[in-house]
PDB file of C-alpha atoms in Angstrom:
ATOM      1  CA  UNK A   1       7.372  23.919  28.350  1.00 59.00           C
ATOM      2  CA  UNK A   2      10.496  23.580  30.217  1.00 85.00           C
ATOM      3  CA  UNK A   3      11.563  19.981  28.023  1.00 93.00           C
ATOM      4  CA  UNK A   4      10.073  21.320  25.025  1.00 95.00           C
ATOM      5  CA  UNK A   5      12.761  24.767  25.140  1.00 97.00           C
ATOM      6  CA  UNK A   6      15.825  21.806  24.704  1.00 98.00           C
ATOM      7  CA  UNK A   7      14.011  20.201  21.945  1.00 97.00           C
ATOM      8  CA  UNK A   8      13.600  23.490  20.243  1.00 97.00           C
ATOM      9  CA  UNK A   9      16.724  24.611  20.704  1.00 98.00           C
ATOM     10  CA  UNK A  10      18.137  21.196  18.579  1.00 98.00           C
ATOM     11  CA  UNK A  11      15.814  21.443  16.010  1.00 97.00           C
ATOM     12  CA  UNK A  12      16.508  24.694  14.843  1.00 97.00           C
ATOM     13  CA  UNK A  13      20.128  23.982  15.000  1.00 97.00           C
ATOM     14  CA  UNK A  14      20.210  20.492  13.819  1.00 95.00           C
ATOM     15  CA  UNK A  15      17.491  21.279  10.911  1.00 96.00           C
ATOM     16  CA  UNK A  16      20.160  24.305   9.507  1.00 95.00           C
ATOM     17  CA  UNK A  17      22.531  21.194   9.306  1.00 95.00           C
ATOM     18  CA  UNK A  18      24.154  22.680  11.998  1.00 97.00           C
ATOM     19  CA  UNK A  19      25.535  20.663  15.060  1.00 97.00           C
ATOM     20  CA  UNK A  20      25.027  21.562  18.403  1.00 98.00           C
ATOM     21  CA  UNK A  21      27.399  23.026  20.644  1.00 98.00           C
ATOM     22  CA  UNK A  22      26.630  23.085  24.478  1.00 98.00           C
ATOM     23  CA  UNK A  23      29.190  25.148  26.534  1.00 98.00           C
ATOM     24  CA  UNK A  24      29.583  24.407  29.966  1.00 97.00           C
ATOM     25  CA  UNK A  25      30.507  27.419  32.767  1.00 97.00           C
ATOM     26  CA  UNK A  26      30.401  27.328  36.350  1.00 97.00           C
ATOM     27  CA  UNK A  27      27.612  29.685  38.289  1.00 97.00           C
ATOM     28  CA  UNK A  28      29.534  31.557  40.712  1.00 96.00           C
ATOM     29  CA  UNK A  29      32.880  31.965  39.165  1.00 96.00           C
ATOM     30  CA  UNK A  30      33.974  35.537  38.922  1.00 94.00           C
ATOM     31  CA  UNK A  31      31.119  36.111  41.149  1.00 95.00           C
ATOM     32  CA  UNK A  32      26.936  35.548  40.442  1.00 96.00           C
ATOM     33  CA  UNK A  33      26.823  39.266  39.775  1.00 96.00           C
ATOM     34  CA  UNK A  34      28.642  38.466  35.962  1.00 96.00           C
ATOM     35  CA  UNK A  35      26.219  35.323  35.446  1.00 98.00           C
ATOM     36  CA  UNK A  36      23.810  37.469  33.208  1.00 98.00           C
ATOM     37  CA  UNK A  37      26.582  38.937  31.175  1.00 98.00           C
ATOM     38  CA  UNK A  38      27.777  35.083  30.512  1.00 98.00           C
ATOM     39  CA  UNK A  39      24.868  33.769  29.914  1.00 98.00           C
ATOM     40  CA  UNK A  40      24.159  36.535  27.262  1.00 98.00           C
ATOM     41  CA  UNK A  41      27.615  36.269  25.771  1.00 98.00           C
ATOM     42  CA  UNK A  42      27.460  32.756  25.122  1.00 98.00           C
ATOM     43  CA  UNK A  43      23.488  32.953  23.766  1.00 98.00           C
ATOM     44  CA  UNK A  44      24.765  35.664  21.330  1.00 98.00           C
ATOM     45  CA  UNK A  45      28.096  33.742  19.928  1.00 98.00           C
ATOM     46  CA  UNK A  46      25.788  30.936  19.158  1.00 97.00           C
ATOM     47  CA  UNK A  47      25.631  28.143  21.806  1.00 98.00           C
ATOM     48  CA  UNK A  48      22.487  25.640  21.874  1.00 98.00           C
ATOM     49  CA  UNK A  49      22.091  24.947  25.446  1.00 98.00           C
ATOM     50  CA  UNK A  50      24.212  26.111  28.089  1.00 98.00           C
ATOM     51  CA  UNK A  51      24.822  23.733  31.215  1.00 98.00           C
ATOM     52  CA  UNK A  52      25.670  25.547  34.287  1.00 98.00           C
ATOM     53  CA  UNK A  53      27.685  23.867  36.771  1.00 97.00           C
ATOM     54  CA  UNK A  54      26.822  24.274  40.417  1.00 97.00           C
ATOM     55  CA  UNK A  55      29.683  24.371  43.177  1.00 95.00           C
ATOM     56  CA  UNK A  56      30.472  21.586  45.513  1.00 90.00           C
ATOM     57  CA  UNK A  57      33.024  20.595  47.624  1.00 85.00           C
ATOM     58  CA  UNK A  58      33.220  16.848  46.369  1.00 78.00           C
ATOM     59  CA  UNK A  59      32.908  17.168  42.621  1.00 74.00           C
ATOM     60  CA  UNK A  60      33.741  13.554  41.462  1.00 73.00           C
ATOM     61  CA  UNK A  61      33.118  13.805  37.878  1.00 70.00           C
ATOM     62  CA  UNK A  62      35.819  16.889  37.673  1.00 76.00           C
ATOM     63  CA  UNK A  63      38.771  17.693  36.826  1.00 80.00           C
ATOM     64  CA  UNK A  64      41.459  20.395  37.935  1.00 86.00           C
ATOM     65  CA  UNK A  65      39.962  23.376  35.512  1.00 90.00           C
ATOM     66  CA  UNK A  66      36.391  22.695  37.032  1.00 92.00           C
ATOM     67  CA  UNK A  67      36.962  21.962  40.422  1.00 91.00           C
ATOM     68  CA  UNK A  68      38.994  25.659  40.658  1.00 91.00           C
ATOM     69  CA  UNK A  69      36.328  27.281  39.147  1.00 94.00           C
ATOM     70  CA  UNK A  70      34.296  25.615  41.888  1.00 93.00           C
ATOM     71  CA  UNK A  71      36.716  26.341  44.618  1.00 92.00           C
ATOM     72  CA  UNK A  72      36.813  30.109  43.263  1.00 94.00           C
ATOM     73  CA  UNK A  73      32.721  30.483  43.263  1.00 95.00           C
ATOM     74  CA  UNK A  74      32.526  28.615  46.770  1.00 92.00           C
ATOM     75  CA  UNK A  75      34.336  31.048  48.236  1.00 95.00           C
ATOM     76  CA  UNK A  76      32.453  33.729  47.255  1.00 94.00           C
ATOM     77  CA  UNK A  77      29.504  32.202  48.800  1.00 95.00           C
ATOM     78  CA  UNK A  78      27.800  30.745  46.099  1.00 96.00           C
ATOM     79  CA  UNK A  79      25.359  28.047  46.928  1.00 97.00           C
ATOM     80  CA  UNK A  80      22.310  26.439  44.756  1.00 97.00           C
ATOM     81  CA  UNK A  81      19.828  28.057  46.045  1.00 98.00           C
ATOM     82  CA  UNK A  82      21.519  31.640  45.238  1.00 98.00           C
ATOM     83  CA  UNK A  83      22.151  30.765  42.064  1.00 98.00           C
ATOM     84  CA  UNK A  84      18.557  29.631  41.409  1.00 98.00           C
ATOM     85  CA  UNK A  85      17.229  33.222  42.671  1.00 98.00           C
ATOM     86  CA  UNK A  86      19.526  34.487  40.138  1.00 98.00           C
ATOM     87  CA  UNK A  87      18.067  33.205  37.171  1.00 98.00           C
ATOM     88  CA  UNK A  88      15.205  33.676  38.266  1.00 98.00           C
ATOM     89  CA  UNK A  89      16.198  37.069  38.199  1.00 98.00           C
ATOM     90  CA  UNK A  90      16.724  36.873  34.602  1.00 98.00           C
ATOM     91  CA  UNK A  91      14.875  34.449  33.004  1.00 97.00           C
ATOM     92  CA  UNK A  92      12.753  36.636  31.140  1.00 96.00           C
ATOM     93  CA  UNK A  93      15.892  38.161  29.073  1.00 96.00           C
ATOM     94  CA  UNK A  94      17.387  34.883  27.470  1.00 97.00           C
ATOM     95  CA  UNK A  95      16.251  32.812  25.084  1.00 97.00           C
ATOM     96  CA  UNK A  96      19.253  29.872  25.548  1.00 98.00           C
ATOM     97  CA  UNK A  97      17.592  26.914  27.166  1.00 98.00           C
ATOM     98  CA  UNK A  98      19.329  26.483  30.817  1.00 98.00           C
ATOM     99  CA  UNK A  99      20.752  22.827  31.920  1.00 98.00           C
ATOM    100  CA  UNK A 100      21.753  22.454  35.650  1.00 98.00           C
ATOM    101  CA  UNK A 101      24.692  20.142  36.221  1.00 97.00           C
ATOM    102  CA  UNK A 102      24.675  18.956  39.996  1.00 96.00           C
ATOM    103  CA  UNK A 103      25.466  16.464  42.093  1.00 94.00           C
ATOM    104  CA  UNK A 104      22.636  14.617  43.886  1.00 96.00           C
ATOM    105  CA  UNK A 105      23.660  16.042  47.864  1.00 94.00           C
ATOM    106  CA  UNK A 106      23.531  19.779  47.094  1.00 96.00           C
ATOM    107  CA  UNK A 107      19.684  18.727  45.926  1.00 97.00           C
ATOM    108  CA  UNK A 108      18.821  16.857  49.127  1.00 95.00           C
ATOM    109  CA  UNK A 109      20.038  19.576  51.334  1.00 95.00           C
ATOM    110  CA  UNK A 110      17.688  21.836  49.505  1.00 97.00           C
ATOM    111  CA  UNK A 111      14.860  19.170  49.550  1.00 98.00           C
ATOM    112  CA  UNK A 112      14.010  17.536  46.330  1.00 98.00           C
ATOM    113  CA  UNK A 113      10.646  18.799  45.548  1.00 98.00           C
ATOM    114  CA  UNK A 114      11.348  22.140  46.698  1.00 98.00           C
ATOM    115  CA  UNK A 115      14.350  22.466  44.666  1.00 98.00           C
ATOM    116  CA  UNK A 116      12.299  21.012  41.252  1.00 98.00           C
ATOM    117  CA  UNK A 117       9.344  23.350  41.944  1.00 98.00           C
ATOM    118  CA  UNK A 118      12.483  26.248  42.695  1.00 98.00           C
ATOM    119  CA  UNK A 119      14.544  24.831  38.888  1.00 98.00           C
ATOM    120  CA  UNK A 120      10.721  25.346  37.324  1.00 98.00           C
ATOM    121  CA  UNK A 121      10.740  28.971  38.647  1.00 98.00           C
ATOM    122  CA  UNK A 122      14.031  30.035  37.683  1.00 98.00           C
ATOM    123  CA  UNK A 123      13.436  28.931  34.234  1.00 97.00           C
ATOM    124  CA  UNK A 124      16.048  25.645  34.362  1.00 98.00           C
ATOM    125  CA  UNK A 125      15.024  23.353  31.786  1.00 98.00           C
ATOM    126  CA  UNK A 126      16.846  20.191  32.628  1.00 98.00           C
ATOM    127  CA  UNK A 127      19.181  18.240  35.021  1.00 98.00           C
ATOM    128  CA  UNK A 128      22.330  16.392  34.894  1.00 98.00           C
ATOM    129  CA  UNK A 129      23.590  14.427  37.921  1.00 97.00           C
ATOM    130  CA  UNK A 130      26.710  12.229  37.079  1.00 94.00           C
ATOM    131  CA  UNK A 131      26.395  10.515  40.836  1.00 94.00           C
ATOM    132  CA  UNK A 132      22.896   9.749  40.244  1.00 96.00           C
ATOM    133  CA  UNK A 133      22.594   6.013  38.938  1.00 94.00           C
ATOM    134  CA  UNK A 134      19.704   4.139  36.664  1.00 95.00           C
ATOM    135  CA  UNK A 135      19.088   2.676  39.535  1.00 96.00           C
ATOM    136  CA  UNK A 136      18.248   5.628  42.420  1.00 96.00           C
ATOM    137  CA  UNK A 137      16.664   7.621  39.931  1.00 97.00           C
ATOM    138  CA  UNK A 138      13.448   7.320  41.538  1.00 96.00           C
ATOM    139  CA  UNK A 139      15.025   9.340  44.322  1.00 96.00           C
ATOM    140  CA  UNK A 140      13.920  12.839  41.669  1.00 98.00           C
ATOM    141  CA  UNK A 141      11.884  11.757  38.788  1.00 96.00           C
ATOM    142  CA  UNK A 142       8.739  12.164  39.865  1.00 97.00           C
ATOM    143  CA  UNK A 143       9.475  15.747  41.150  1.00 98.00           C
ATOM    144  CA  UNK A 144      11.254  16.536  38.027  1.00 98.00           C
ATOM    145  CA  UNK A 145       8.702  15.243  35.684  1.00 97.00           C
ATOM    146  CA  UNK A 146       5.876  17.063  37.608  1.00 98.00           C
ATOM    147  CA  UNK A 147       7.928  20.190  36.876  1.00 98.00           C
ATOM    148  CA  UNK A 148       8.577  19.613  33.183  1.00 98.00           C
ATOM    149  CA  UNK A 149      12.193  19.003  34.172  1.00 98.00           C
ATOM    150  CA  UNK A 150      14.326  17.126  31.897  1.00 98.00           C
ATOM    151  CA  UNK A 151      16.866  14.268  33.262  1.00 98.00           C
ATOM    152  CA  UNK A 152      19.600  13.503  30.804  1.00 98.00           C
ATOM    153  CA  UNK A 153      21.577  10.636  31.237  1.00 98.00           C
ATOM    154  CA  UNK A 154      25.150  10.007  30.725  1.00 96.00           C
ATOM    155  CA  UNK A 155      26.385   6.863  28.947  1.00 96.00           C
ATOM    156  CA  UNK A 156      30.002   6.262  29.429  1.00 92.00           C
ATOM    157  CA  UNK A 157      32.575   4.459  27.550  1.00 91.00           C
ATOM    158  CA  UNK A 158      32.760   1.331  29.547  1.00 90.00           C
ATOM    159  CA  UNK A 159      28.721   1.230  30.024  1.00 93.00           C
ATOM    160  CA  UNK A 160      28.257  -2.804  28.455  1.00 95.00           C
ATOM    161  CA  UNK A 161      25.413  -2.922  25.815  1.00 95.00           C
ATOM    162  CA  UNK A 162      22.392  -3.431  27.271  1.00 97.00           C
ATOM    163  CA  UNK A 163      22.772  -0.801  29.943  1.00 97.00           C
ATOM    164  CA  UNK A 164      23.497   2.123  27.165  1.00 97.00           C
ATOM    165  CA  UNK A 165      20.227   0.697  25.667  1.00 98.00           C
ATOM    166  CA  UNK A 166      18.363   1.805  28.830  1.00 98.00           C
ATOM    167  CA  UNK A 167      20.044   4.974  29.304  1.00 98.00           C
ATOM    168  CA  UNK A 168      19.368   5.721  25.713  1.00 98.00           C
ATOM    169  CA  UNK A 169      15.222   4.942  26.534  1.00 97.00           C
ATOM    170  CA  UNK A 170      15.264   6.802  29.290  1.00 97.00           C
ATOM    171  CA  UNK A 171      17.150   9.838  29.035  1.00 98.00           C
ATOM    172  CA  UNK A 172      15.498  13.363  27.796  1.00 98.00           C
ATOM    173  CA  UNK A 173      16.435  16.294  26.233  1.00 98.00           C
ATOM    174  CA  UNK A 174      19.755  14.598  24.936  1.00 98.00           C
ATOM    175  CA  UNK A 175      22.037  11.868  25.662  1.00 98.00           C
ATOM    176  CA  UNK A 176      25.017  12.952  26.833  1.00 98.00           C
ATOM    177  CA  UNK A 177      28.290  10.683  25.873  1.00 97.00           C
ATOM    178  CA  UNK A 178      30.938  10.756  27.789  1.00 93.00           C
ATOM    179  CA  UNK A 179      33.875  10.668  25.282  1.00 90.00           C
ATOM    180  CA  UNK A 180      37.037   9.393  28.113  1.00 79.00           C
ATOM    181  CA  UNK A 181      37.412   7.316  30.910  1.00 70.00           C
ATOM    182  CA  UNK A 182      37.957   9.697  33.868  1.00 53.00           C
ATOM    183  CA  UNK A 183      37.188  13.307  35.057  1.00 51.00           C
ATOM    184  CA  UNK A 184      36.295  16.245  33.118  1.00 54.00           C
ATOM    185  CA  UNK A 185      39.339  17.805  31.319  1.00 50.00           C
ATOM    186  CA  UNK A 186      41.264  18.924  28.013  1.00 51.00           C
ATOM    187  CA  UNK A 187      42.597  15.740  26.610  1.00 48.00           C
ATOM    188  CA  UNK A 188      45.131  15.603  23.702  1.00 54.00           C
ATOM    189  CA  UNK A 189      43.353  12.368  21.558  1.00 58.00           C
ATOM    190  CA  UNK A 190      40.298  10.046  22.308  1.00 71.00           C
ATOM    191  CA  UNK A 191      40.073   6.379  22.142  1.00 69.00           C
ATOM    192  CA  UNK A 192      40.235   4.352  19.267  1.00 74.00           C
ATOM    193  CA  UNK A 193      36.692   3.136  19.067  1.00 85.00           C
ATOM    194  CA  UNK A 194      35.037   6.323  19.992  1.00 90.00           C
ATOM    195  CA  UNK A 195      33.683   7.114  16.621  1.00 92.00           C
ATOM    196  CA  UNK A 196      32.022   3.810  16.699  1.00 93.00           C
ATOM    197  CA  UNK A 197      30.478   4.248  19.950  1.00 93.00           C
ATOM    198  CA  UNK A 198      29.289   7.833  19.455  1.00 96.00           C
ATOM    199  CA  UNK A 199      27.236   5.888  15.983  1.00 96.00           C
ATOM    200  CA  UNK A 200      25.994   2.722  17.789  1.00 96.00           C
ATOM    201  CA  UNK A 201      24.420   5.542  20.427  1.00 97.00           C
ATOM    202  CA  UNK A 202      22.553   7.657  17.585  1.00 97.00           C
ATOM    203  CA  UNK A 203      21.426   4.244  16.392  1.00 97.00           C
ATOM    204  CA  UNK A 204      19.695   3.473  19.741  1.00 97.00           C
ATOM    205  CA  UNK A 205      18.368   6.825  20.879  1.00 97.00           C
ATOM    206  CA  UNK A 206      15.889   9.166  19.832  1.00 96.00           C
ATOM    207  CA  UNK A 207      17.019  12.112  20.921  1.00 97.00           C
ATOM    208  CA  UNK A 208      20.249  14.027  20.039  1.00 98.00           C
ATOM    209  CA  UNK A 209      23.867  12.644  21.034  1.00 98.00           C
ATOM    210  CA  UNK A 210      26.213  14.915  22.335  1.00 98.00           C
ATOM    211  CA  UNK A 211      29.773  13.697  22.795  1.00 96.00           C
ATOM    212  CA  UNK A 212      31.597  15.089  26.139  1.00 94.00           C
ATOM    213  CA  UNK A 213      34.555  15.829  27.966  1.00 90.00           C
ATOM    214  CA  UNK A 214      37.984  16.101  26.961  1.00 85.00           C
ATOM    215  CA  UNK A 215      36.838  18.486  24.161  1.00 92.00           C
ATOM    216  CA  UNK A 216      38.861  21.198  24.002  1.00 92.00           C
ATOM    217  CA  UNK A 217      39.759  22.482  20.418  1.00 94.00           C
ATOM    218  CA  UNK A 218      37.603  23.063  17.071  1.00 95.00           C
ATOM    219  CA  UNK A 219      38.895  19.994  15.122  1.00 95.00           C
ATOM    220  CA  UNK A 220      38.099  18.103  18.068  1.00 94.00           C
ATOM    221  CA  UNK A 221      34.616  19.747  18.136  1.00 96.00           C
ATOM    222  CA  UNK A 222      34.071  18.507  14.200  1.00 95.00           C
ATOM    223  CA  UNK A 223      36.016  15.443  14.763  1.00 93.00           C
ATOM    224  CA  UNK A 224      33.316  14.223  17.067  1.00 93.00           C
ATOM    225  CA  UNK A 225      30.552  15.902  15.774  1.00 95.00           C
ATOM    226  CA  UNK A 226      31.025  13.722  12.579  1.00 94.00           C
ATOM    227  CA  UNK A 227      28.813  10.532  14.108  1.00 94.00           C
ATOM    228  CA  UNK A 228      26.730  12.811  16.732  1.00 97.00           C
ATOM    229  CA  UNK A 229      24.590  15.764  17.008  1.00 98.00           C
ATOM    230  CA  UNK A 230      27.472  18.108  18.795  1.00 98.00           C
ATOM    231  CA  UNK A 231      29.289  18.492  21.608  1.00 97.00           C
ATOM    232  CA  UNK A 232      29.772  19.587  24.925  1.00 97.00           C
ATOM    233  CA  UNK A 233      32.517  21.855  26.195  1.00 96.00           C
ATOM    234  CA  UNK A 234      33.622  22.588  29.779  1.00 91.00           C
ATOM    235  CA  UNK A 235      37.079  22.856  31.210  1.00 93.00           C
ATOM    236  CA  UNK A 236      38.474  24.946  27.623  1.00 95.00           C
ATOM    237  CA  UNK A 237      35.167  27.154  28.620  1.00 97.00           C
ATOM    238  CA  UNK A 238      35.690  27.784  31.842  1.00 96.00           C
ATOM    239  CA  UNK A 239      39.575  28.627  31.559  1.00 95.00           C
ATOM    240  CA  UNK A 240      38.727  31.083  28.563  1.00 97.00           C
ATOM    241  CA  UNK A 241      36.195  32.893  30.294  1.00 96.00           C
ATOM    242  CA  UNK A 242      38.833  33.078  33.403  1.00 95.00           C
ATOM    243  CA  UNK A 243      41.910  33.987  31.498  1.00 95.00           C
ATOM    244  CA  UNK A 244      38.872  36.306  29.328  1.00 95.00           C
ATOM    245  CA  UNK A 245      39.395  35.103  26.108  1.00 96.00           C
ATOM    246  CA  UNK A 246      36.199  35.199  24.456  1.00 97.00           C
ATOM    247  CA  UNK A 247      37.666  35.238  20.941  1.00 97.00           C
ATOM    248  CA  UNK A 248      38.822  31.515  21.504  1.00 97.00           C
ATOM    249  CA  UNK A 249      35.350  30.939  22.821  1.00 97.00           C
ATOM    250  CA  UNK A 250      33.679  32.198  19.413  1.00 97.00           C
ATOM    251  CA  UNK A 251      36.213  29.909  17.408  1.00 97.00           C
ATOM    252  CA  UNK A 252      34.863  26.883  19.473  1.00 97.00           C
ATOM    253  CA  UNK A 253      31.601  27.307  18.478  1.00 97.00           C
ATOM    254  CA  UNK A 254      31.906  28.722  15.129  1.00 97.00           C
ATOM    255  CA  UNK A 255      33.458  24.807  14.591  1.00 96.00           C
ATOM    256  CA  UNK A 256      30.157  23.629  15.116  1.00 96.00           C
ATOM    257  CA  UNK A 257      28.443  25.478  12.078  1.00 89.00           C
ATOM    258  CA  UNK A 258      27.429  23.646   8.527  1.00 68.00           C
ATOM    259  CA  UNK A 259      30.260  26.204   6.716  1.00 62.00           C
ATOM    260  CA  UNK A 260      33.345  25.019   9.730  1.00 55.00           C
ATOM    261  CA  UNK A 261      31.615  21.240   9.061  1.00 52.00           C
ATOM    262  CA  UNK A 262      31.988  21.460   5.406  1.00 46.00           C
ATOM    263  CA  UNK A 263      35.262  23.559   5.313  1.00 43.00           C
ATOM    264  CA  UNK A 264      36.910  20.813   7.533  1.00 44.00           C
ATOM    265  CA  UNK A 265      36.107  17.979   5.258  1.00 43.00           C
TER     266      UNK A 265
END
């Protein structure tokens, strides 16, 4: 049922007329011991999904604001396989469906079917590996999919056509559109045709849309919301929960409620 909890968790959002909002944190950062407390916090302000980021020394997908949170949990000693015994730990006192975002050598080290069959345990209900192309994906599916796993595929800006067709098939849980060209990060505007490529993707995929990266303030969270299903927000995240301001947290995904939707237009 590990799938199913992500499509759940969208349909009683998106059938409110709600969008989604999926914050991003890192495990590890402040120390696995807070992880529960985080997870709880952002399950009880409202968040859809929460993707948890797993340290690594050669994040390439990241920006500054990630990659210190990463440097801050790896020296704590955080690895994957810690922070899989600790929601495992937990799993029976959340509700929030849990997305892993790693890269694909962390998962090797572990072993790829042990770490699926470890992610099923724990209660992790989907993947995201930005290093992981179309092409290698056989390197996890079938372990994933025997676990009930879900592998959601990013679709970047600069993806041509008929490759953001495939990604669109293929992906599960949601798509996950990346909104800038680049790493993770707060970003003061978007590009000019981003509206129009966040409405071709709904056109092409049957799951939900979110729109990601660079997303770092309510109007942008409503701005983009407008032609998806929601969005996904890291780096502002992460740097609240450091600098512990959870009040600017609660504004970001208050944004993503029908009221913020129809106040803002």
């Amino acid at each position: 049922m590990s799938k199913q909890r992500i499509n759940q968790a969208f349909q009683e959002v998106l059938a409110q007329g709600n969008k989604s909002f999926v914050p991003y944190i890192m495990a590890g950062d402040g120390g696995l011991d807070s992880l529960e407390e985080k997870v709880q916090f952002l399950q009880d302000s409202g968040a859809t999904i929460l993707e948890l980021g797993v340290p690594f020394s050669d994040p390439v997908a990241d920006g500054p604001t990630i990659q210190e949170a990463g440097i801050r949990a790896l020296k704590q000693g955080v690895s994957l396989r810690a922070i899989l015994e600790k929601l495992g730990q937990f799993k029976e006192n959340r509700s929030i469906p849990i997305v892993l975002m790693t890269y694909l050598n962390p998962i090797y080290v572990y072993g790829v079917e042990s770490f699926a069959e470890a992610c099923r345990t724990a209660g992790v209900s989907g993947l995201i590996i930005p290093d992981l192309p179309l092409e290698e994906e056989n390197l996890v599916a079938k372990e994933l999919q025997a676990n009930d796993i879900a592998l959601i595929r990013l679709a970047s800006l600069t993806s041509p056509p008929e490759r953001l067709k495939e990604l669109a098939r293929r992906t599960e849980g949601f798509l996950y559109a990346v909104t800038v060209t680049g790493t993770t990060g707060a970003r003061g505007a978007f590009h000019d045709n981003l509206q129009e490529h966040l409405a071709s993707l709904k056109n092409i995929c049957q799951v939900p849309v979110l729109a990601g990266f660079g997303v770092s303030t309510p109007e942008h969270v409503k701005e983009l919301s407008a032609n998806c299903d929601g969005v996904v927000v890291g780096s502002k995240i992460v740097d609240a929960l450091h600098q512990n301001n959870r009040d600017e947290i609660k504004t970001l995904i208050a944004a993503a409620s029908s009221k913020e939707q129809t106040t803002a237009e």
